[in-house]
Tab-separated table of C-alpha atoms in Angstrom:
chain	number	residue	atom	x	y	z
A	1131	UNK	CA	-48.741	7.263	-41.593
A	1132	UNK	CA	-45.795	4.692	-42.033
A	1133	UNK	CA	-42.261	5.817	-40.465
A	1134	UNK	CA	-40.017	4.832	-43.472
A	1135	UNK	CA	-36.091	5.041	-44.147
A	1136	UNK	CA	-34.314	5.731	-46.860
A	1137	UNK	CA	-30.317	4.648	-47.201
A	1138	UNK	CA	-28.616	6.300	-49.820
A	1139	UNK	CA	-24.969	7.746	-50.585
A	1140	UNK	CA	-23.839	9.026	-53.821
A	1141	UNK	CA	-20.678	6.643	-52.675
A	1142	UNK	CA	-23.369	3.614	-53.979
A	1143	UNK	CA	-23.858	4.748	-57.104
A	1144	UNK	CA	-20.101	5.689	-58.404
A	1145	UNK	CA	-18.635	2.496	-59.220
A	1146	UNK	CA	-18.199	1.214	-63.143
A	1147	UNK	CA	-18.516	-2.528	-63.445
A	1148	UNK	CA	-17.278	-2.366	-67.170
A	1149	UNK	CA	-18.274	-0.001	-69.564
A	1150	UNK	CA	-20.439	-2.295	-71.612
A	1151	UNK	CA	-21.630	-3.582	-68.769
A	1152	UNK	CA	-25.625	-3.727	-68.028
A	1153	UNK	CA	-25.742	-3.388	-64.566
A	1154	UNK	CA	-24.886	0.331	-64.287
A	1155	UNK	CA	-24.990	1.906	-60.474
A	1156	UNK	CA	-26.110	5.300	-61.840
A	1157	UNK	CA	-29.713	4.119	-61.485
A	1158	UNK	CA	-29.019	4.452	-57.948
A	1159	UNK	CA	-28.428	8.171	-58.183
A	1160	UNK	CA	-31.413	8.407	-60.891
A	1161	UNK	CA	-33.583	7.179	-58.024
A	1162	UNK	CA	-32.843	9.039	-55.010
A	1163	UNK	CA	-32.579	11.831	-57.225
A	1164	UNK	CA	-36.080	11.851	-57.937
A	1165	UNK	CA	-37.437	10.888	-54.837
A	1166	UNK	CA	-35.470	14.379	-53.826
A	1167	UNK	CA	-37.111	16.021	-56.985
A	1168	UNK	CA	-40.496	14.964	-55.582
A	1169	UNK	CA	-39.836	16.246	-51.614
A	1170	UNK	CA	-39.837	12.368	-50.348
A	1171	UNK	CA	-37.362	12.993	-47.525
A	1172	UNK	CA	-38.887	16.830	-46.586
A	1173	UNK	CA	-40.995	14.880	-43.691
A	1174	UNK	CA	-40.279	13.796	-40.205
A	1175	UNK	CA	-41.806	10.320	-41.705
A	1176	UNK	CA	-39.169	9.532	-44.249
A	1177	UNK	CA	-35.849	9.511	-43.091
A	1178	UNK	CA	-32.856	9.807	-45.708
A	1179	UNK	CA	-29.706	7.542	-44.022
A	1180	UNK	CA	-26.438	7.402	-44.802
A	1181	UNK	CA	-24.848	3.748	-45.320
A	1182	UNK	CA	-21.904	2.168	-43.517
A	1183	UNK	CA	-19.429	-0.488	-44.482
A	1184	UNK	CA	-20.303	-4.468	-43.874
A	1185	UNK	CA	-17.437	-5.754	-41.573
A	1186	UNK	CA	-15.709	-9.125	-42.438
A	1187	UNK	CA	-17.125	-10.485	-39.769
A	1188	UNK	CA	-20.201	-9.765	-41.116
A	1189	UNK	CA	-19.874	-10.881	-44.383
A	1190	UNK	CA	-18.700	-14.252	-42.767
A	1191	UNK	CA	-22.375	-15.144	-41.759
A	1192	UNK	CA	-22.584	-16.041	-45.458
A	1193	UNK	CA	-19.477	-16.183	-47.200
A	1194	UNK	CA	-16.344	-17.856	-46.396
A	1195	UNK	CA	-12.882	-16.283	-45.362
A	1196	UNK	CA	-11.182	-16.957	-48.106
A	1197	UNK	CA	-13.635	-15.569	-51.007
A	1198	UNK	CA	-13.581	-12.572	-49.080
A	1199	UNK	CA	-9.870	-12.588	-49.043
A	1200	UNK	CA	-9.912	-13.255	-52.394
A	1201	UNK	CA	-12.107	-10.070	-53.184
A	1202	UNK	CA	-10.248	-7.820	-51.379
A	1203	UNK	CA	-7.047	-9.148	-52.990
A	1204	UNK	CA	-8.357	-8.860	-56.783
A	1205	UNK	CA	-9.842	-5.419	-56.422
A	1206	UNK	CA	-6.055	-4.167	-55.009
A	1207	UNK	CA	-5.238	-5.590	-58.446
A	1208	UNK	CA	-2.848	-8.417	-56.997
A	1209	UNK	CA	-1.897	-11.401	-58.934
A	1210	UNK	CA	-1.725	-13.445	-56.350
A	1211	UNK	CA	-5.442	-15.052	-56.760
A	1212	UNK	CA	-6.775	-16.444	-59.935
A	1213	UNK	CA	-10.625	-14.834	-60.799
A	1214	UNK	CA	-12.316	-17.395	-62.504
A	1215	UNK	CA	-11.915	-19.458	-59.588
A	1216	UNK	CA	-14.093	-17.265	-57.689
A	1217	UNK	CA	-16.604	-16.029	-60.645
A	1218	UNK	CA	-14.577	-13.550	-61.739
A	1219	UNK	CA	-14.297	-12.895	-65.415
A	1220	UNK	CA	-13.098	-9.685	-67.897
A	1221	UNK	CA	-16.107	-9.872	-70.287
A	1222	UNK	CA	-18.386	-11.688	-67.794
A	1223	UNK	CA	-20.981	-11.466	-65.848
A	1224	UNK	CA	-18.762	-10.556	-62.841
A	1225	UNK	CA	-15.586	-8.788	-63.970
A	1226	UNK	CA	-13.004	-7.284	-61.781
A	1227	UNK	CA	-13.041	-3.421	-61.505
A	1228	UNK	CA	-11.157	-1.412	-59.068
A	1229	UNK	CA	-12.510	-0.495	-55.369
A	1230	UNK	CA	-14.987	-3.459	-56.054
A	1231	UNK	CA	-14.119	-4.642	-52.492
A	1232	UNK	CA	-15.173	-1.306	-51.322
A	1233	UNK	CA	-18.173	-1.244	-52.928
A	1234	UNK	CA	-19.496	-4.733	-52.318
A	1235	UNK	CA	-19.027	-3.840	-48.253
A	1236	UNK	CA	-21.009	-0.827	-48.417
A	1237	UNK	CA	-24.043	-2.309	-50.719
A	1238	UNK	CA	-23.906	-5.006	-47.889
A	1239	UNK	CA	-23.501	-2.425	-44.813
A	1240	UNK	CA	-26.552	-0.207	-46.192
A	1241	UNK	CA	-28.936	-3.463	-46.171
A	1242	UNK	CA	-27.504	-4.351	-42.603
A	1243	UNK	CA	-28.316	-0.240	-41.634
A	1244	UNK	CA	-31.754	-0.825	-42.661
A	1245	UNK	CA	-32.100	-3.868	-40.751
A	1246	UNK	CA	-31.180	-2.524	-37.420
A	1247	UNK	CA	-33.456	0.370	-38.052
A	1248	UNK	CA	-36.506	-2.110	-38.613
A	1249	UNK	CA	-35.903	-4.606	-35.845
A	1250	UNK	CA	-35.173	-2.353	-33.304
A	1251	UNK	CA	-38.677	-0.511	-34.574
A	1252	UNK	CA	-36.968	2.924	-35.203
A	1253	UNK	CA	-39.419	2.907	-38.627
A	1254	UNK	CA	-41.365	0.530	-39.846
A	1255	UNK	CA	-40.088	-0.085	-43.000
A	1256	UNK	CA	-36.578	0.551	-44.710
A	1257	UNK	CA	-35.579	0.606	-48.287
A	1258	UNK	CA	-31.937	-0.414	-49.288
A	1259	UNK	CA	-31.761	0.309	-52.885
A	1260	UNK	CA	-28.231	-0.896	-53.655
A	1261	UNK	CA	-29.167	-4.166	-51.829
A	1262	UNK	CA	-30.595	-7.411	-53.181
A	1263	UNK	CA	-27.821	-8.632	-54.828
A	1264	UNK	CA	-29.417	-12.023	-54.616
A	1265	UNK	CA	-27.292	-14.293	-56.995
A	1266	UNK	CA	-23.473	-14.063	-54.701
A	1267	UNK	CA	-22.443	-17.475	-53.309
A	1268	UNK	CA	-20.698	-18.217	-50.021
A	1269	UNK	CA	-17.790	-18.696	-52.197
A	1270	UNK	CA	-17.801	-16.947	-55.967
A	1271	UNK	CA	-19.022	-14.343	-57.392
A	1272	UNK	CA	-21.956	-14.890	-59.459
A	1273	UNK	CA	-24.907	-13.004	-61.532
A	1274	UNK	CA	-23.587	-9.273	-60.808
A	1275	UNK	CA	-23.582	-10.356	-57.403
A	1276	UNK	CA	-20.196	-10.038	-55.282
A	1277	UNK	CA	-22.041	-10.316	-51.587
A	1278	UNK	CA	-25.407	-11.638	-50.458
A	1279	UNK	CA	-26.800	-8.948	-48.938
A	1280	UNK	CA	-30.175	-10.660	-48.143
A	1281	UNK	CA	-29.055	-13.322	-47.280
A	1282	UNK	CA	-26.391	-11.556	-44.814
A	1283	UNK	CA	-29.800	-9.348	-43.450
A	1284	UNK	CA	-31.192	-12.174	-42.780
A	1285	UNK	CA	-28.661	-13.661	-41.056
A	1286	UNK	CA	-28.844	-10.469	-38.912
A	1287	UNK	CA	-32.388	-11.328	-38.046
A	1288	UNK	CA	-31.900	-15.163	-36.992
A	1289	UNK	CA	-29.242	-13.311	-34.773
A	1290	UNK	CA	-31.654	-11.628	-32.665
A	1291	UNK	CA	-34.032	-14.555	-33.376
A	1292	UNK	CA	-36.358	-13.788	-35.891
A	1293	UNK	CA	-37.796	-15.883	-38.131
A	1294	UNK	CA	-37.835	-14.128	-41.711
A	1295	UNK	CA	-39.837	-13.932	-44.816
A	1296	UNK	CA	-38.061	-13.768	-47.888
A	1297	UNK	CA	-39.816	-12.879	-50.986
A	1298	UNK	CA	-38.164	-12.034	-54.222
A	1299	UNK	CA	-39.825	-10.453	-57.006
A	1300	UNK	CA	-36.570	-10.004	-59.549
A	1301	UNK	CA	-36.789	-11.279	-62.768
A	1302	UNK	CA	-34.221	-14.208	-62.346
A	1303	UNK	CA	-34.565	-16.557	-59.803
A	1304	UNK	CA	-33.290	-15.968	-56.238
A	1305	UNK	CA	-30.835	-18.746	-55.984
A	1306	UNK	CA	-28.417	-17.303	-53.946
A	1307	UNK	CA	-30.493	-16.797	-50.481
A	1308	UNK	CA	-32.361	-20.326	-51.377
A	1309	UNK	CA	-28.955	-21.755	-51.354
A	1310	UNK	CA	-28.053	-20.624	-47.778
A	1311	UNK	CA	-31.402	-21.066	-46.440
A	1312	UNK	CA	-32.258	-24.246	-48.099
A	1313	UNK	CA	-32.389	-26.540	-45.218
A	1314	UNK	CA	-33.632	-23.852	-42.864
A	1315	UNK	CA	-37.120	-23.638	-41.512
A	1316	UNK	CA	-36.864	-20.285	-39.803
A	1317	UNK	CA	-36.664	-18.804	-43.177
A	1318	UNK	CA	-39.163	-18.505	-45.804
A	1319	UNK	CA	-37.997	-17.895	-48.957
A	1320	UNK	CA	-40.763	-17.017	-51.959
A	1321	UNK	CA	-39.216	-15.679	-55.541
A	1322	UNK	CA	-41.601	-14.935	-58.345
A	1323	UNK	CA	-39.168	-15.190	-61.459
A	1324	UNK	CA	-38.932	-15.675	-64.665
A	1325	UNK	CA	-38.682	-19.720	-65.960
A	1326	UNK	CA	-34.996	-21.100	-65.201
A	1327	UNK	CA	-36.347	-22.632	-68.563
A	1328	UNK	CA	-35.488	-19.453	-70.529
A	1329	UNK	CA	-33.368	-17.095	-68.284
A	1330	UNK	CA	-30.452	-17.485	-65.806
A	1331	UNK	CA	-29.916	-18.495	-63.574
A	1332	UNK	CA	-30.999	-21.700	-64.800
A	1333	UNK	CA	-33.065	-22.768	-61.540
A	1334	UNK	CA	-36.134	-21.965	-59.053
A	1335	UNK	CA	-38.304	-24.501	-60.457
A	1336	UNK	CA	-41.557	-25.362	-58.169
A	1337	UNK	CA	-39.660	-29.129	-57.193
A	1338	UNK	CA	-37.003	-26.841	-55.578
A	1339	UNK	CA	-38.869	-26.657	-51.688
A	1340	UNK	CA	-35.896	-27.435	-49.450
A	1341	UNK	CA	-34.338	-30.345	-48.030
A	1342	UNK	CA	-34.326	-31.950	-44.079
A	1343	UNK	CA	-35.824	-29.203	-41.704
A	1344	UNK	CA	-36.319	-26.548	-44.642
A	1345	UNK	CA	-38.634	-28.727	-46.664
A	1346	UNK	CA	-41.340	-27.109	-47.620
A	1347	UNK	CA	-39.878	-23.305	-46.854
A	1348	UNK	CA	-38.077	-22.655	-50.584
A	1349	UNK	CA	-40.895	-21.710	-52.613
A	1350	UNK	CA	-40.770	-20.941	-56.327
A	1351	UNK	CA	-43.225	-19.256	-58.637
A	1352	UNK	CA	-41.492	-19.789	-62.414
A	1353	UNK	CA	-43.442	-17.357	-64.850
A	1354	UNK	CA	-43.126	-18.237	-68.908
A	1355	UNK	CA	-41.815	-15.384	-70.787
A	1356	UNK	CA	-43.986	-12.561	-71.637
A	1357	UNK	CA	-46.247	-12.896	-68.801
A	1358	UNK	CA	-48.247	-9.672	-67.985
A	1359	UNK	CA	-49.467	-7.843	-65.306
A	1360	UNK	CA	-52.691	-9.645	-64.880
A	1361	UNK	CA	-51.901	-13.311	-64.945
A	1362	UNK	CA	-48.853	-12.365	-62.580
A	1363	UNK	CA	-50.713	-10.300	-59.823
A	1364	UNK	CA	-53.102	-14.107	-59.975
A	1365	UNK	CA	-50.804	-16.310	-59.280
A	1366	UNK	CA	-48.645	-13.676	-56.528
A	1367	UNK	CA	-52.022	-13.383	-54.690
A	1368	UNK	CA	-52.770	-16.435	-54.890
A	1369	UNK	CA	-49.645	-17.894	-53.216
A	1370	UNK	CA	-47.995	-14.998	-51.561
A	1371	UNK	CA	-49.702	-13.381	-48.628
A	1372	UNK	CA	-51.829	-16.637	-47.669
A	1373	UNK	CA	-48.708	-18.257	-47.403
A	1374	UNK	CA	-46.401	-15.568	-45.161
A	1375	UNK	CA	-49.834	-14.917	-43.073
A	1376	UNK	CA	-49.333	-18.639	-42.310
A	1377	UNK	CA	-45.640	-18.813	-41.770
A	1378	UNK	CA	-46.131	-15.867	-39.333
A	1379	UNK	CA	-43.108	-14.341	-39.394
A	1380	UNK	CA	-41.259	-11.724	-37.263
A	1381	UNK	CA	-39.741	-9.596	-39.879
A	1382	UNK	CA	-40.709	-9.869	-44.018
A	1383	UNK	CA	-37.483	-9.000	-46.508
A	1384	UNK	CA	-38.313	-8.348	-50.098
A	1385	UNK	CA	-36.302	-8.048	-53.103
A	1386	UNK	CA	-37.826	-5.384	-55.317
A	1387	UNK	CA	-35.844	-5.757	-58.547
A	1388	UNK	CA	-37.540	-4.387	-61.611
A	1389	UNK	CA	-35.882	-5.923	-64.581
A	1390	UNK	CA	-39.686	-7.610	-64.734
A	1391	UNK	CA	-40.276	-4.537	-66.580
A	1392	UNK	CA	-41.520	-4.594	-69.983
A	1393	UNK	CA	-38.421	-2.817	-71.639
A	1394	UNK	CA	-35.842	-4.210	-69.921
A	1395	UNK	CA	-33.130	-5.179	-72.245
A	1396	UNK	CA	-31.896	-8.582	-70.826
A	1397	UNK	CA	-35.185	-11.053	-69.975
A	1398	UNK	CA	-38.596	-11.081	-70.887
A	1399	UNK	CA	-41.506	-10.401	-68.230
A	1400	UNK	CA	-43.858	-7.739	-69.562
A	1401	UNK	CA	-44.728	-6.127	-66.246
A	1402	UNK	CA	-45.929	-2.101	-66.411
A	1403	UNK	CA	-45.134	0.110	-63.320
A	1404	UNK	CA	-49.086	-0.497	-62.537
A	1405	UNK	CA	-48.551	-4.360	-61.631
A	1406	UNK	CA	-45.701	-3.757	-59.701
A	1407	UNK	CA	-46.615	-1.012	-57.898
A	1408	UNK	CA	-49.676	-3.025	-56.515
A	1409	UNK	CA	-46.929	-6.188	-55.942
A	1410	UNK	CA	-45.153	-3.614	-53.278
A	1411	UNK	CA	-48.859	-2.457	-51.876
A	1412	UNK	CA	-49.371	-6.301	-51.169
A	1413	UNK	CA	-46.381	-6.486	-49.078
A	1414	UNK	CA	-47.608	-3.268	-47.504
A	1415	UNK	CA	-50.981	-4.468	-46.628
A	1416	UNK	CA	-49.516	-7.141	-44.544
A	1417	UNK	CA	-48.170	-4.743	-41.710
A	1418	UNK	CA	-44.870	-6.813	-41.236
A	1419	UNK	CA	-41.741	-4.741	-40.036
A	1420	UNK	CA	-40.356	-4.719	-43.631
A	1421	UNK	CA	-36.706	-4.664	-44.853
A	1422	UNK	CA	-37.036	-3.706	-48.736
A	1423	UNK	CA	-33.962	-4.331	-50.939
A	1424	UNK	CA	-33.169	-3.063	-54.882
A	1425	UNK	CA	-32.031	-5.624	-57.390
A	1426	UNK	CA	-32.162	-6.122	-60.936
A	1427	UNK	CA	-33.312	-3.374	-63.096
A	1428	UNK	CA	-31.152	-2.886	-66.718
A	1429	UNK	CA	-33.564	0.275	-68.058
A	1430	UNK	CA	-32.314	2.664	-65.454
A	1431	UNK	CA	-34.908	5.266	-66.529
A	1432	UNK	CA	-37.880	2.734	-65.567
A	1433	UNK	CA	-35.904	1.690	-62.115
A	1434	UNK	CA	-35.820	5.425	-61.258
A	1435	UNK	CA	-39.358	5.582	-61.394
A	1436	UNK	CA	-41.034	2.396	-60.380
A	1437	UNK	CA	-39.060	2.739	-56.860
A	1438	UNK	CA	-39.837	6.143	-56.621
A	1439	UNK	CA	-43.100	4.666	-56.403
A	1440	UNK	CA	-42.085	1.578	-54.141
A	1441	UNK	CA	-41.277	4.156	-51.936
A	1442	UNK	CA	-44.173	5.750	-51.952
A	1443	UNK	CA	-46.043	3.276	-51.075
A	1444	UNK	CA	-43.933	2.488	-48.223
A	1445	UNK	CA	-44.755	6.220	-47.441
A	1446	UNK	CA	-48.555	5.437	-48.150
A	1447	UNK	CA	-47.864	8.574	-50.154
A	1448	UNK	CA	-49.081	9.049	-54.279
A	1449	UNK	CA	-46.953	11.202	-56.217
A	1450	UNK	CA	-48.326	13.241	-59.003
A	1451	UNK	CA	-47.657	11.495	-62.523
A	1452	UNK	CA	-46.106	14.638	-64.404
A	1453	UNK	CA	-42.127	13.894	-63.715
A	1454	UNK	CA	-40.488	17.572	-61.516
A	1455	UNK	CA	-38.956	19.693	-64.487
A	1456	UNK	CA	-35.714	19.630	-62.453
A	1457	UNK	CA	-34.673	16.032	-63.493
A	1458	UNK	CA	-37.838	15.708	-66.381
A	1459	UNK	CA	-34.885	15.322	-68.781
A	1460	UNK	CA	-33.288	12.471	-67.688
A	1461	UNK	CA	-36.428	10.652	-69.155
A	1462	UNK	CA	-38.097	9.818	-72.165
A	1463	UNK	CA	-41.276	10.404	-70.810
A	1464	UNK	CA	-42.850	13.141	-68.914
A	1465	UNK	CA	-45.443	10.796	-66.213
A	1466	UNK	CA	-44.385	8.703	-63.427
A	1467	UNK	CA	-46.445	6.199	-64.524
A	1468	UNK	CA	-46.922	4.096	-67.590
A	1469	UNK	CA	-49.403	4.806	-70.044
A	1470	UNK	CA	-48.454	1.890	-72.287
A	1471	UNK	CA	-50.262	-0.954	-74.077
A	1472	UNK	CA	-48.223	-4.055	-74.621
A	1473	UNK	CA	-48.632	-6.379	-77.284
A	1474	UNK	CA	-48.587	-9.620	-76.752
A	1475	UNK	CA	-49.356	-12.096	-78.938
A	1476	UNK	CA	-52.728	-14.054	-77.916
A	1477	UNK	CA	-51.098	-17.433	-78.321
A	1478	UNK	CA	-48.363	-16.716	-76.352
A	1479	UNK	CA	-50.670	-15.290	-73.598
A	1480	UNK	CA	-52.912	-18.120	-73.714
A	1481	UNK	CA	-49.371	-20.364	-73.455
A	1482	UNK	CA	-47.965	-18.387	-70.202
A	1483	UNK	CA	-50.982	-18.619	-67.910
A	1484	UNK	CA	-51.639	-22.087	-68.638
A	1485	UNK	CA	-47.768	-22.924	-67.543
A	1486	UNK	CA	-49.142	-20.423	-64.391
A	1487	UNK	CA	-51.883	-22.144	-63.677
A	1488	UNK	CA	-50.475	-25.072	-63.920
A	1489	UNK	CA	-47.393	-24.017	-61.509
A	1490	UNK	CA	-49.045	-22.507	-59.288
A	1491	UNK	CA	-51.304	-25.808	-58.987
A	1492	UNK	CA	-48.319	-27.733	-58.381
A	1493	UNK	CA	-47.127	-25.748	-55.679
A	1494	UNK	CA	-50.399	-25.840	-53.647
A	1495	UNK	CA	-50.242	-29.954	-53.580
A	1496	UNK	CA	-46.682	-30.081	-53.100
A	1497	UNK	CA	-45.418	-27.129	-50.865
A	1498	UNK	CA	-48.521	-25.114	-49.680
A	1499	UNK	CA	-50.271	-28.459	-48.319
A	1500	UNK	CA	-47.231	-28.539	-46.010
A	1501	UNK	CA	-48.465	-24.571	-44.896
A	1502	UNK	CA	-52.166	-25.805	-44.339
A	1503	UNK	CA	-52.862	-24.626	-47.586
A	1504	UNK	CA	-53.830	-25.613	-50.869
């Protein structure tokens, strides 16, 4: 059985972005909540552990002195810096909220505890739910994002050097760790996304493979809206584990956002909690020390549950469907699992896995050749 850790404080899930805002920490809670509800941490296997604060210096692997100046500055409410220089915005995206600073450090500190526990082998894999805040920059905010915490684990990892596999299944493109990693060869980075055609961020097309030493390790898998679990389990097997297996790396990171969920309320992916629970059993069946990071995820109720299963998973443990009565009413339905049949119109089917196939046949002449693939 797999040793697996679990970092979690109610500290994570406290914060208020804005009060119309989508990306509501709460789901945090939700989700260790019923992990608790269903006895995940009762066994020497699963270890619950506590998060620590990211240290500037840490944070400076990524981002640059002064945007973390500026943070710190603008959640102590001073005037002194100006927001929108930096991403920051009232009714955006990335609005300024006090103890953000705060925050931010300990979302990036819990993905940095989890990736000491993994490369120095303590379990073998570690799930960081208030990580994968994929979108930040080295120098403004951006996409809910205030720090990279991938791309800050990572960094962690070429420290000791490791050579990393990045893999991003969030709905919106992982720009952010691309960005930082672009020219890079000791990083793979993989995100399976939804079109920059149709949702932000606006990028990850299957041109976008990295420049000088990196070419050829930034690897993009743009999905057309609506696409279902079938078509997208094709074209994730088909690229995915051939590809790491041949990059051969020391240590696989993955970004498990959900907001690919059918009834998320901001994009458009039609996945059920059956495709992406067998998306996380791919990454298990490679037997890679494994870093595993949150994300996006906007219907907190479906979060709650589909890492519940992640995590089980990464237990090799199957939890019964019927939902504990002790937190059964914080959702709408009674099972785990989903029991639902979408309906999507056959045209628009027919439309999204001929833009797969004919991505995913782009990729293999123009990236995966590089790989000995193809």
């Amino acid at each position: 059985m797999p040793k697996a850790a679990f970092v979690y404080d109610d500290a994570l899930s406290r914060h208020v972005l804005r009060s119309d805002h989508p990306m509501r920490p709460v789901r945090l809670r939700l989700t260790y909540e019923l992990l608790s509800a269903y006895g995940a941490f009762d066994g020497e296997d699963s270890l619950l552990v506590d998060p620590r604060a990211a240290t500037e210096d840490e944070l400076e692997w990524v981002h640059s002195r002064d945007y973390i100046a500026a943070v710190r500055s603008l959640s102590a409410g001073l005037a002194t810096v100006q927001p929108e220089r930096f991403g920051f915005s009232a009714m955006g995206d990335n609005p300024v909220y006090p103890g953000m600073y705060d925050s931010a450090l300990l979302s990036s500190g819990a993905s940095l505890v989890a990736s000491e526990m993994v490369a120095e082998k303590r379990v073998d894999v570690a799930f960081s739910i208030s990580g994968g805040l994929h979108h930040a920059a080295p120098t403004h905010a951006s996409g809910f994002c205030i720090f990279n915490d991938p791309a800050i684990a990572i960094s962690y990892f070429l420290e000791r050097g490791m050579r990393v596999a990045y893999v991003d299944v969030d709905a919106h493109h992982g720009d952010g760790v691309q960005d930082v990693f672009y020219g890079d060869n000791r990083v793979l980075t993989i995100s399976v996304h939804e079109s920059g055609q149709y949702l932000f961020p606006g990028t990850g097309f299957v041109s976008e493979s990295g420049t000088g030493e990196g070419a050829g390790f930034s690897v993009n898998i743009p999905l057309f809206p609506y696409t279902e679990d079938e078509p997208y389990l094709w074209a994730f097997r088909e690229v995915v584990p051939p590809l790491i297996r041949a990059f051969a790396p020391d240590v696989m990171v993955t970004q498990l956002g959900i907001d690919s969920y059918h009834s998320d309320p901001i994009t458009h992916l039609q996945l059920t909690s059956r495709g992406y629970v067998e998306v996380v059993r791919e990454f298990a069946r490679l037997d890679l020390p494994w870093l595993a990071l949150g994300g996006g995820g906007y219907d907190i109720g479906a979060v709650a549950r589909c890492w519940t299963l992640a995590y089980g998973v990464m237990l090799d443990t199957e939890w019964p469907d019927s939902i504990p009565g002790s937190v059964s009413g914080e959702y709408p339905s009674p099972n785990l699992r989903d029991t639902v049949a979408l309906d999507v119109p056959e045209n628009v089917r027919a439309q999204g896995r001929q833009y797969l196939e004919d991505g995913v046949a782009q990729l293999k002449r123009e990236v995966l050749s590089r790989h000995g693939l193809g």
